[in-house]
Each structure stands twice: as C-alpha cells, then as structure tokens.
GROMACS .gro file of C-alpha atoms in nm:
model
  105
    1MET     CA    1   0.467  -0.681  -2.077
    2SER     CA    2   0.538  -0.518  -2.410
    3ILE     CA    3   0.853  -0.323  -2.488
    4MET     CA    4   0.661   0.005  -2.481
    5GLU     CA    5   0.528  -0.066  -2.132
    6SER     CA    6   0.869  -0.154  -1.994
    7MET     CA    7   1.041   0.149  -2.146
    8GLY     CA    8   0.850   0.396  -1.930
    9LYS     CA    9   0.917   0.221  -1.600
   10LYS     CA   10   1.243   0.281  -1.419
   11LYS     CA   11   1.392   0.026  -1.188
   12PRO     CA   12   1.400   0.162  -0.831
   13ARG     CA   13   1.743   0.268  -0.715
   14PRO     CA   14   1.877   0.084  -0.410
   15ARG     CA   15   1.881   0.295  -0.096
   16ARG     CA   16   2.219   0.450  -0.030
   17SER     CA   17   2.362   0.612   0.279
   18PHE     CA   18   2.611   0.895   0.293
   19THR     CA   19   2.852   1.012   0.560
   20PRO     CA   20   2.790   1.341   0.739
   21GLU     CA   21   3.116   1.470   0.588
   22PHE     CA   22   2.995   1.399   0.233
   23LYS     CA   23   2.663   1.571   0.304
   24ALA     CA   24   2.846   1.873   0.448
   25GLU     CA   25   3.060   1.898   0.134
   26ILE     CA   26   2.752   1.888  -0.089
   27VAL     CA   27   2.580   2.154   0.126
   28GLU     CA   28   2.891   2.373   0.102
   29LEU     CA   29   2.890   2.340  -0.276
   30CYS     CA   30   2.526   2.448  -0.281
   31ARG     CA   31   2.593   2.747  -0.057
   32ARG     CA   32   2.875   2.872  -0.278
   33GLY     CA   33   2.622   2.934  -0.552
   34ASP     CA   34   2.852   2.838  -0.839
   35ARG     CA   35   2.605   2.575  -0.958
   36SER     CA   36   2.237   2.509  -0.902
   37VAL     CA   37   2.118   2.242  -0.660
   38GLY     CA   38   1.991   2.044  -0.957
   39GLN     CA   39   2.329   2.057  -1.130
   40ILE     CA   40   2.516   1.951  -0.816
   41ALA     CA   41   2.273   1.663  -0.766
   42LYS     CA   42   2.322   1.554  -1.126
   43ASP     CA   43   2.703   1.584  -1.105
   44PHE     CA   44   2.717   1.361  -0.795
   45ASP     CA   45   2.441   1.119  -0.904
   46LEU     CA   46   2.211   1.227  -0.621
   47THR     CA   47   1.844   1.313  -0.615
   48GLU     CA   48   1.765   1.681  -0.608
   49THR     CA   49   1.517   1.621  -0.326
   50ALA     CA   50   1.785   1.466  -0.105
   51VAL     CA   51   2.026   1.754  -0.166
   52ARG     CA   52   1.756   2.010  -0.088
   53LEU     CA   53   1.675   1.826   0.237
   54TRP     CA   54   2.044   1.826   0.336
   55VAL     CA   55   2.066   2.200   0.271
   56SER     CA   56   1.748   2.266   0.470
   57GLN     CA   57   1.871   2.054   0.763
   58ALA     CA   58   2.206   2.234   0.759
   59GLU     CA   59   2.020   2.568   0.780
   60VAL     CA   60   1.820   2.440   1.080
   61ASP     CA   61   2.137   2.313   1.249
   62ALA     CA   62   2.302   2.652   1.194
   63GLY     CA   63   2.003   2.834   1.344
   64GLU     CA   64   1.912   3.001   1.015
   65ARG     CA   65   1.574   2.828   0.995
   66ASP     CA   66   1.316   2.698   1.243
   67GLY     CA   67   1.285   2.325   1.300
   68LEU     CA   68   1.439   2.031   1.482
   69THR     CA   69   1.817   2.015   1.472
   70SER     CA   70   1.989   1.689   1.381
   71SER     CA   71   2.068   1.614   1.744
   72GLU     CA   72   1.706   1.681   1.843
   73ARG     CA   73   1.588   1.448   1.566
   74GLU     CA   74   1.823   1.174   1.690
   75GLU     CA   75   1.703   1.222   2.048
   76LEU     CA   76   1.338   1.213   1.938
   77ALA     CA   77   1.395   0.890   1.744
   78ALA     CA   78   1.568   0.731   2.044
   79LEU     CA   79   1.286   0.838   2.276
   80ARG     CA   80   1.026   0.697   2.037
   81ARG     CA   81   1.212   0.364   2.025
   82GLU     CA   82   1.231   0.354   2.404
   83ASN     CA   83   0.864   0.447   2.435
   84ARG     CA   84   0.766   0.166   2.195
   85ARG     CA   85   0.977  -0.085   2.390
   86LEU     CA   86   0.829   0.025   2.722
   87ARG     CA   87   0.474  -0.003   2.585
   88GLU     CA   88   0.554  -0.357   2.468
   89ASP     CA   89   0.690  -0.439   2.815
   90VAL     CA   90   0.372  -0.308   2.978
   91GLU     CA   91   0.161  -0.517   2.740
   92VAL     CA   92   0.357  -0.832   2.832
   93LEU     CA   93   0.313  -0.756   3.203
   94LYS     CA   94  -0.062  -0.706   3.155
   95ARG     CA   95  -0.089  -1.046   2.985
   96ALA     CA   96   0.119  -1.211   3.253
   97THR     CA   97  -0.095  -1.055   3.526
   98ALA     CA   98  -0.414  -1.177   3.358
   99PHE     CA   99  -0.266  -1.526   3.317
  100PHE     CA  100  -0.160  -1.556   3.680
  101ALA     CA  101  -0.489  -1.410   3.803
  102LYS     CA  102  -0.671  -1.696   3.626
  103GLU     CA  103  -0.434  -1.956   3.770
  104THR     CA  104  -0.486  -1.851   4.133
  105ARG     CA  105  -0.867  -1.872   4.125
   0.00000   0.00000   0.00000
C-alpha cells in the first residue's frame, strides 16, 4: 500500500463504554445550549452521533419524545435473550425426541 493510500484510511477506534452518569452530564451540557452538540462531542473526544443518540434517549426517557424508554429497551433485550434460549431448548428437545423415537423401533 502506498503512502497516499494509507493516508486516507483511519484506524477504527476501539469501542468504549460510558457510565450513565457521564452520559447524563453530556446530555445536560447539550441541553444548556452554551455549545453545539458537535462542539461538546469534540471537547470530550466523542462522536457526534453518539451524543445525539444520548440526547434523544434522554428525551424519550423524560417523556418529551415517543419511543422506547431505557428500561423498556433493557426489558426487550432480556426477553429476546430468553426467547432465543427457549427456542434453542425446544430444538434440543426435538432432536432428542427424534433420536429416542428411532431407538425404540
């Protein structure tokens, strides 16, 4: 790869996680209106998209916007995990039933 080719490509940033308290502070800064979302994101080395999502989710949680609240999202994720596990259990039982049905003939 030439130098010109490598100059245009950025190395992907490792995925980071933030505490709910940190997110709430960033959302509060955005709501104050002193600085733009883009400027706040730049100041804290965050992506503008992530900050906008945090602000949107905070509005949903506060009832200012339609959508799933954070607790509803968590519950939905847990239910999906449980549903996937139960489907896997049913699949194992189906295979076991078929296996034992063959053995008893």
